[in-house]
PDB file of C-alpha atoms in Angstrom:
ATOM      1  CA  VAL A   1       0.040  -0.025  -0.044  1.00 95.00           C
ATOM      2  CA  GLN A   2       1.388   3.489  -1.261  1.00 95.00           C
ATOM      3  CA  LEU A   3       0.221   6.961  -0.150  1.00 96.00           C
ATOM      4  CA  GLN A   4       1.868   9.426  -2.201  1.00 92.00           C
ATOM      5  CA  ALA A   5       0.917  13.106  -1.077  1.00 92.00           C
ATOM      6  CA  PHE A   6       1.521  16.409  -3.278  1.00 92.00           C
ATOM      7  CA  GLY A   7       0.583  20.014  -3.335  1.00 96.00           C
ATOM      8  CA  GLY A   8       3.048  21.291  -0.804  1.00 96.00           C
ATOM      9  CA  GLY A   9       5.120  24.423  -1.230  1.00 97.00           C
ATOM     10  CA  SER A  10       5.585  27.836  -0.280  1.00 97.00           C
ATOM     11  CA  VAL A  11       2.852  30.418   0.146  1.00 98.00           C
ATOM     12  CA  GLN A  12       2.514  33.934   1.549  1.00 98.00           C
ATOM     13  CA  ALA A  13      -0.341  34.537   4.585  1.00 98.00           C
ATOM     14  CA  GLY A  14      -3.858  34.893   3.159  1.00 98.00           C
ATOM     15  CA  GLY A  15      -2.892  32.510   0.181  1.00 98.00           C
ATOM     16  CA  SER A  16      -4.395  29.015  -0.452  1.00 98.00           C
ATOM     17  CA  ARG A  17      -3.077  25.456  -1.043  1.00 98.00           C
ATOM     18  CA  ARG A  18      -4.310  22.345  -2.073  1.00 98.00           C
ATOM     19  CA  LEU A  19      -2.769  19.135  -0.977  1.00 98.00           C
ATOM     20  CA  SER A  20      -3.791  15.584  -2.564  1.00 98.00           C
ATOM     21  CA  CYS A  21      -3.101  12.211  -1.752  1.00 97.00           C
ATOM     22  CA  ALA A  22      -3.674   9.276  -3.618  1.00 96.00           C
ATOM     23  CA  ILE A  23      -3.822   5.616  -1.872  1.00 96.00           C
ATOM     24  CA  THR A  24      -2.661   2.667  -4.097  1.00 95.00           C
ATOM     25  CA  GLY A  25      -1.998  -1.061  -3.838  1.00 95.00           C
ATOM     26  CA  ARG A  26      -2.971  -4.327  -5.231  1.00 95.00           C
ATOM     27  CA  SER A  27      -4.305  -5.325  -1.595  1.00 92.00           C
ATOM     28  CA  VAL A  28      -6.455  -2.138  -1.183  1.00 93.00           C
ATOM     29  CA  LEU A  29     -10.371  -3.254  -1.393  1.00 93.00           C
ATOM     30  CA  SER A  30     -11.511   0.222   0.283  1.00 94.00           C
ATOM     31  CA  VAL A  31     -10.375   2.983   2.336  1.00 97.00           C
ATOM     32  CA  ASN A  32     -12.671   3.638   5.326  1.00 97.00           C
ATOM     33  CA  ASP A  33     -11.403   7.187   7.115  1.00 97.00           C
ATOM     34  CA  MET A  34      -9.046   9.436   5.316  1.00 98.00           C
ATOM     35  CA  GLY A  35      -7.499  12.305   6.665  1.00 98.00           C
ATOM     36  CA  TRP A  36      -4.365  14.916   7.282  1.00 98.00           C
ATOM     37  CA  SER A  37      -2.142  15.478   9.954  1.00 98.00           C
ATOM     38  CA  ARG A  38       0.601  18.019  10.130  1.00 97.00           C
ATOM     39  CA  GLN A  39       3.747  18.512  12.357  1.00 97.00           C
ATOM     40  CA  ALA A  40       4.757  21.931  12.753  1.00 94.00           C
ATOM     41  CA  PRO A  41       8.656  22.650  13.828  1.00 90.00           C
ATOM     42  CA  GLY A  42       9.330  21.711  17.422  1.00 92.00           C
ATOM     43  CA  LYS A  43       5.652  20.603  18.058  1.00 95.00           C
ATOM     44  CA  GLN A  44       3.899  17.124  18.148  1.00 96.00           C
ATOM     45  CA  ARG A  45       1.759  15.725  15.346  1.00 96.00           C
ATOM     46  CA  GLU A  46      -1.556  16.870  15.123  1.00 96.00           C
ATOM     47  CA  LEU A  47      -4.585  15.582  13.265  1.00 96.00           C
ATOM     48  CA  VAL A  48      -5.978  18.328  10.898  1.00 98.00           C
ATOM     49  CA  ALA A  49      -8.745  16.937   9.354  1.00 98.00           C
ATOM     50  CA  LEU A  50     -10.635  13.574   8.906  1.00 98.00           C
ATOM     51  CA  ILE A  51     -13.338  12.393   6.441  1.00 98.00           C
ATOM     52  CA  THR A  52     -15.405   8.998   6.962  1.00 97.00           C
ATOM     53  CA  SER A  53     -16.508   6.840   3.906  1.00 95.00           C
ATOM     54  CA  THR A  54     -19.647   8.381   4.093  1.00 95.00           C
ATOM     55  CA  GLY A  55     -18.419  11.863   3.998  1.00 96.00           C
ATOM     56  CA  ILE A  56     -18.533  13.078   7.581  1.00 98.00           C
ATOM     57  CA  THR A  57     -15.820  15.556   8.222  1.00 98.00           C
ATOM     58  CA  ASN A  58     -14.234  16.778  11.371  1.00 98.00           C
ATOM     59  CA  TYR A  59     -11.505  19.296  11.760  1.00 98.00           C
ATOM     60  CA  THR A  60      -9.479  20.587  14.585  1.00 98.00           C
ATOM     61  CA  ASP A  61     -10.427  23.984  15.816  1.00 97.00           C
ATOM     62  CA  PRO A  62      -7.610  26.278  14.382  1.00 97.00           C
ATOM     63  CA  VAL A  63      -8.493  25.319  11.089  1.00 98.00           C
ATOM     64  CA  LYS A  64     -12.268  25.237  11.021  1.00 98.00           C
ATOM     65  CA  GLY A  65     -13.898  27.551   8.388  1.00 98.00           C
ATOM     66  CA  ARG A  66     -10.402  27.834   6.430  1.00 98.00           C
ATOM     67  CA  PHE A  67      -9.622  23.910   5.409  1.00 98.00           C
ATOM     68  CA  THR A  68     -11.850  21.655   3.496  1.00 98.00           C
ATOM     69  CA  ILE A  69     -11.349  17.936   3.262  1.00 98.00           C
ATOM     70  CA  SER A  70     -12.965  15.929   0.442  1.00 98.00           C
ATOM     71  CA  ARG A  71     -12.444  12.376  -0.959  1.00 98.00           C
ATOM     72  CA  ASP A  72     -12.960  10.530  -4.151  1.00 97.00           C
ATOM     73  CA  ASN A  73     -14.080   6.966  -3.115  1.00 95.00           C
ATOM     74  CA  ALA A  74     -13.986   5.500  -6.631  1.00 94.00           C
ATOM     75  CA  LYS A  75     -10.318   6.965  -6.997  1.00 95.00           C
ATOM     76  CA  ASN A  76      -9.328   6.333  -3.013  1.00 95.00           C
ATOM     77  CA  THR A  77      -7.995  10.037  -3.177  1.00 97.00           C
ATOM     78  CA  VAL A  78      -8.197  12.564  -0.277  1.00 98.00           C
ATOM     79  CA  SER A  79      -7.568  16.253  -0.663  1.00 98.00           C
ATOM     80  CA  LEU A  80      -7.173  19.257   1.851  1.00 98.00           C
ATOM     81  CA  GLN A  81      -8.388  22.634   0.248  1.00 98.00           C
ATOM     82  CA  MET A  82      -6.653  24.962   2.406  1.00 98.00           C
ATOM     83  CA  ASN A  83      -7.464  28.896   2.334  1.00 98.00           C
ATOM     84  CA  ASP A  84      -6.470  32.071   4.365  1.00 98.00           C
ATOM     85  CA  LEU A  85      -3.230  30.373   5.409  1.00 98.00           C
ATOM     86  CA  LYS A  86      -1.480  31.500   8.202  1.00 98.00           C
ATOM     87  CA  PRO A  87       2.064  31.233   9.460  1.00 97.00           C
ATOM     88  CA  GLU A  88       1.315  28.738  11.970  1.00 96.00           C
ATOM     89  CA  ASP A  89      -0.024  26.388   9.544  1.00 97.00           C
ATOM     90  CA  THR A  90       3.369  25.999   8.294  1.00 97.00           C
ATOM     91  CA  GLY A  91       4.312  22.339   8.568  1.00 97.00           C
ATOM     92  CA  ILE A  92       4.821  18.854   6.988  1.00 97.00           C
ATOM     93  CA  TYR A  93       1.368  17.458   6.145  1.00 98.00           C
ATOM     94  CA  TYR A  94       0.749  13.738   6.123  1.00 97.00           C
ATOM     95  CA  CYS A  95      -2.016  12.086   4.547  1.00 97.00           C
ATOM     96  CA  TYR A  96      -3.904   9.246   6.285  1.00 97.00           C
ATOM     97  CA  GLY A  97      -6.094   6.408   5.260  1.00 97.00           C
ATOM     98  CA  LYS A  98      -7.660   3.333   7.279  1.00 97.00           C
ATOM     99  CA  VAL A  99      -7.336   0.780   4.318  1.00 97.00           C
ATOM    100  CA  ILE A 100      -9.652  -2.345   4.326  1.00 96.00           C
ATOM    101  CA  ASP A 101      -7.348  -5.250   2.451  1.00 95.00           C
ATOM    102  CA  LEU A 102      -8.642  -7.850   0.336  1.00 94.00           C
ATOM    103  CA  VAL A 103      -9.616 -10.089   3.180  1.00 95.00           C
ATOM    104  CA  GLY A 104     -11.576  -7.408   5.085  1.00 94.00           C
ATOM    105  CA  ARG A 105      -8.823  -6.390   7.536  1.00 96.00           C
ATOM    106  CA  PRO A 106      -8.339  -2.630   8.551  1.00 97.00           C
ATOM    107  CA  LYS A 107      -5.152  -1.011   8.717  1.00 97.00           C
ATOM    108  CA  ASP A 108      -3.685   2.463   9.389  1.00 97.00           C
ATOM    109  CA  TYR A 109      -1.486   4.081   6.731  1.00 97.00           C
ATOM    110  CA  TRP A 110       0.294   7.224   6.633  1.00 96.00           C
ATOM    111  CA  GLY A 111       1.973   8.888   3.775  1.00 94.00           C
ATOM    112  CA  GLN A 112       5.653  10.247   3.527  1.00 91.00           C
ATOM    113  CA  GLY A 113       4.629  13.933   4.179  1.00 93.00           C
ATOM    114  CA  THR A 114       4.449  17.094   2.213  1.00 96.00           C
ATOM    115  CA  LEU A 115       5.938  20.497   3.437  1.00 97.00           C
ATOM    116  CA  VAL A 116       3.814  23.658   3.345  1.00 98.00           C
ATOM    117  CA  THR A 117       5.400  26.869   4.358  1.00 98.00           C
ATOM    118  CA  VAL A 118       3.593  30.175   5.030  1.00 98.00           C
ATOM    119  CA  SER A 119       5.458  33.380   4.918  1.00 97.00           C
ATOM    120  CA  SER A 120       4.286  36.393   6.594  1.00 93.00           C
TER     121      SER A 120
END
């Protein structure tokens, strides 16, 4: 199973950025929860946004109203639209998926991370 995230980069405060992640692999039957976490410099990793297979979303308070998570179940992709970015949004963003394998077993997977840098 591979999680390939892309879309990171540098942006000025107030700008927007869209992250996307594709979950692939021959053992992937389906993906339940999908999401994004981030790790800011010197801080612990935090879960930023989560979306269930039925589209229910949950966000950490600092990003509510600015970030939107979405998914494409047919393609097993998850995206994070980030608007009105702030310097404190800087960090490495990791995509996540709870993968169901061909025999129905769930397992959590994390991508390799993509860096987002927001300058003031």
